[in-house]
XYZ file of C-alpha atoms in Angstrom:
223
model
C 31.130 -77.249 45.710
C 33.267 -77.853 42.663
C 35.163 -75.759 40.146
C 36.101 -76.340 36.472
C 39.559 -75.590 35.007
C 40.132 -76.071 31.281
C 42.832 -75.084 28.777
C 42.458 -74.909 25.000
C 44.981 -74.145 22.297
C 43.893 -71.898 19.435
C 45.761 -71.302 16.113
C 45.786 -67.466 16.265
C 47.122 -64.787 18.602
C 44.886 -63.307 21.283
C 44.252 -60.110 19.300
C 42.780 -62.273 16.498
C 40.885 -64.556 18.848
C 39.197 -61.938 21.007
C 36.810 -60.590 18.302
C 35.105 -64.008 18.284
C 33.865 -63.088 21.729
C 32.636 -59.637 20.902
C 31.353 -59.586 17.284
C 27.896 -61.197 16.823
C 28.764 -62.426 13.310
C 31.640 -64.447 14.798
C 30.042 -65.416 18.115
C 27.205 -67.256 16.349
C 29.740 -69.495 14.564
C 30.957 -71.098 17.740
C 29.037 -70.144 20.926
C 26.434 -72.800 20.503
C 24.801 -75.813 22.054
C 25.855 -78.580 24.417
C 26.632 -81.955 22.798
C 23.583 -83.562 21.302
C 21.633 -80.300 21.168
C 21.358 -77.458 18.705
C 21.004 -73.716 18.804
C 17.911 -71.904 17.545
C 18.930 -68.335 18.443
C 22.445 -66.943 18.671
C 23.516 -64.436 21.365
C 24.292 -60.782 20.892
C 26.717 -59.950 23.715
C 25.330 -56.428 23.978
C 26.794 -53.922 26.450
C 28.805 -54.888 29.543
C 26.397 -56.163 32.182
C 23.456 -56.497 29.810
C 21.718 -59.873 29.813
C 21.937 -62.271 26.846
C 19.908 -65.347 26.012
C 20.831 -68.330 23.791
C 17.845 -70.332 22.451
C 18.461 -74.105 22.413
C 16.678 -77.395 21.769
C 17.717 -80.818 22.985
C 17.758 -84.021 20.905
C 14.065 -84.615 21.647
C 13.098 -81.097 20.529
C 12.539 -79.699 23.987
C 13.288 -75.974 24.301
C 15.746 -74.595 26.951
C 18.035 -71.547 27.168
C 21.353 -70.342 28.396
C 21.121 -66.923 30.055
C 23.830 -64.644 31.375
C 25.761 -61.452 31.012
C 29.351 -60.276 30.482
C 30.624 -58.764 33.724
C 34.281 -57.905 32.980
C 36.309 -57.334 29.845
C 39.971 -56.588 29.146
C 40.202 -56.782 25.333
C 42.661 -59.352 24.144
C 43.477 -60.495 27.717
C 40.497 -61.403 29.869
C 36.742 -61.852 29.880
C 34.385 -62.900 32.655
C 30.722 -63.827 32.364
C 27.968 -65.129 34.591
C 25.713 -67.851 33.153
C 22.802 -70.157 34.002
C 20.406 -72.480 32.291
C 16.540 -72.345 32.115
C 13.930 -74.854 30.973
C 15.789 -78.125 31.536
C 18.236 -79.541 29.037
C 21.321 -81.619 29.608
C 23.240 -79.024 31.668
C 22.096 -78.630 35.273
C 20.922 -75.114 36.280
C 22.865 -72.965 38.732
C 24.404 -69.536 38.239
C 28.199 -69.680 37.837
C 31.000 -67.320 36.900
C 33.273 -68.223 33.957
C 36.631 -66.436 33.632
C 38.572 -66.759 30.345
C 42.222 -65.603 30.175
C 44.019 -65.312 26.832
C 47.790 -66.153 26.804
C 49.994 -65.646 23.769
C 52.023 -68.799 22.874
C 54.853 -69.739 20.544
C 58.140 -67.990 19.780
C 56.404 -65.536 17.503
C 53.265 -65.401 19.803
C 51.219 -66.694 16.899
C 48.861 -68.815 18.997
C 46.671 -68.535 22.069
C 46.390 -70.713 25.185
C 42.874 -70.031 26.431
C 42.471 -70.689 30.181
C 38.945 -71.186 31.484
C 37.923 -71.214 35.103
C 34.279 -71.607 36.132
C 32.294 -72.235 39.268
C 31.176 -72.861 41.888
C 29.151 -75.956 40.861
C 26.788 -77.747 43.190
C 28.410 -81.100 42.349
C 30.812 -82.931 40.030
C 28.035 -83.816 37.590
C 27.251 -80.142 36.939
C 30.963 -79.458 36.518
C 31.397 -82.298 34.014
C 28.329 -81.175 32.013
C 29.867 -77.742 31.676
C 33.210 -79.281 30.651
C 31.522 -81.130 27.835
C 29.652 -77.916 26.827
C 32.863 -75.828 26.669
C 34.797 -78.532 24.842
C 32.138 -78.587 22.139
C 32.063 -74.757 21.898
C 35.895 -74.310 21.912
C 36.300 -76.970 19.249
C 34.091 -74.815 16.987
C 35.980 -71.663 18.100
C 39.256 -73.249 16.846
C 37.623 -73.610 13.394
C 36.541 -69.998 13.388
C 39.854 -68.475 14.369
C 41.637 -70.734 11.805
C 39.578 -68.966 9.139
C 37.357 -71.920 8.201
C 34.496 -70.679 6.020
C 32.103 -73.545 6.505
C 29.614 -72.706 9.203
C 28.661 -74.784 12.240
C 25.339 -76.623 12.022
C 23.945 -74.354 14.690
C 24.694 -71.333 12.568
C 23.123 -72.993 9.495
C 20.049 -73.855 11.509
C 19.602 -70.216 12.560
C 20.455 -68.584 9.282
C 18.120 -70.899 7.328
C 15.287 -70.500 9.926
C 15.443 -74.147 10.943
C 15.656 -75.484 7.433
C 16.812 -79.098 7.316
C 16.620 -82.023 4.928
C 18.386 -82.979 1.693
C 18.669 -79.431 0.430
C 20.297 -78.256 3.652
C 22.766 -81.135 3.447
C 23.479 -80.217 -0.193
C 24.086 -76.635 0.676
C 26.515 -77.607 3.437
C 28.251 -80.034 1.040
C 28.664 -77.357 -1.584
C 30.364 -75.038 0.896
C 32.557 -77.805 2.209
C 33.545 -78.842 -1.315
C 34.488 -75.277 -2.278
C 36.672 -74.964 0.800
C 38.315 -78.316 0.287
C 39.072 -77.532 -3.400
C 40.878 -74.313 -2.361
C 38.289 -71.822 -3.641
C 39.085 -68.217 -2.638
C 37.482 -67.201 0.663
C 35.578 -64.433 -1.099
C 33.991 -66.948 -3.449
C 32.948 -69.191 -0.594
C 31.460 -66.198 1.251
C 29.464 -65.169 -1.836
C 28.026 -68.655 -2.319
C 27.304 -68.930 1.425
C 25.384 -65.638 1.303
C 23.289 -66.754 -1.661
C 22.412 -70.117 -0.149
C 21.453 -68.598 3.217
C 19.414 -65.844 1.549
C 17.401 -67.990 -0.755
C 17.032 -71.365 0.971
C 15.000 -69.775 3.748
C 12.647 -68.186 1.175
C 11.563 -71.454 -0.412
C 7.969 -72.416 0.117
C 7.719 -75.598 2.155
C 6.028 -77.557 -0.636
C 8.642 -76.476 -3.140
C 11.451 -77.418 -0.789
C 9.906 -80.838 -0.252
C 9.755 -81.504 -3.973
C 13.299 -80.297 -4.604
C 14.522 -82.289 -1.667
C 12.786 -85.443 -3.005
C 14.341 -84.950 -6.415
C 17.807 -84.473 -4.924
C 17.420 -87.569 -2.763
C 16.324 -89.703 -5.754
C 19.333 -88.506 -7.809
C 21.714 -89.347 -4.926
C 20.182 -92.794 -4.427
C 20.020 -93.504 -8.114
C 23.540 -92.304 -8.796
C 22.352 -89.811 -11.463
C 24.712 -87.086 -12.476
């Protein structure tokens, strides 16, 4: 048997970090897929002890899921969940318990040291696969608590109902460009809402044509 211990620094105090574990609109921005995979359905944590399911696909398009439930909560201080994997995928199955402890850091306690302990794992390979999973998720979490407005790809995939291609890339680029240019967060949020609302309503043939036009302009250098 093997256990995982991991620490991660986050640029916000525990009181600001903890909502990202309890509010669905924030959870879906970071609680996503293992490396090389993508999420197709985000979790709603639901009530304490109630099951959740995260829909996932691997790089070959094969469907698998993370299943689990939150078993203990101390808001702003501690959270424990049990989790397992169904349907294959890169993370070996086996029910484990993950405990996350939130420690305030810095002279002004303006940061968080997140301590993760999880296990028991059947072997080191299962432990290492979960380490890679959590490192990918916590990297996204750091973006969320820092206030970054640009969504994760998994979130875009879900919000746009699996819409990909040149238009999806263009939408992501618009959001990134607005953020990088210092646009007000409210403006970025409004544009994000418009893109998510209307991209998913495009007919497939219309999207194909618009995507082809966009691609030709990019390749041809047209303004």
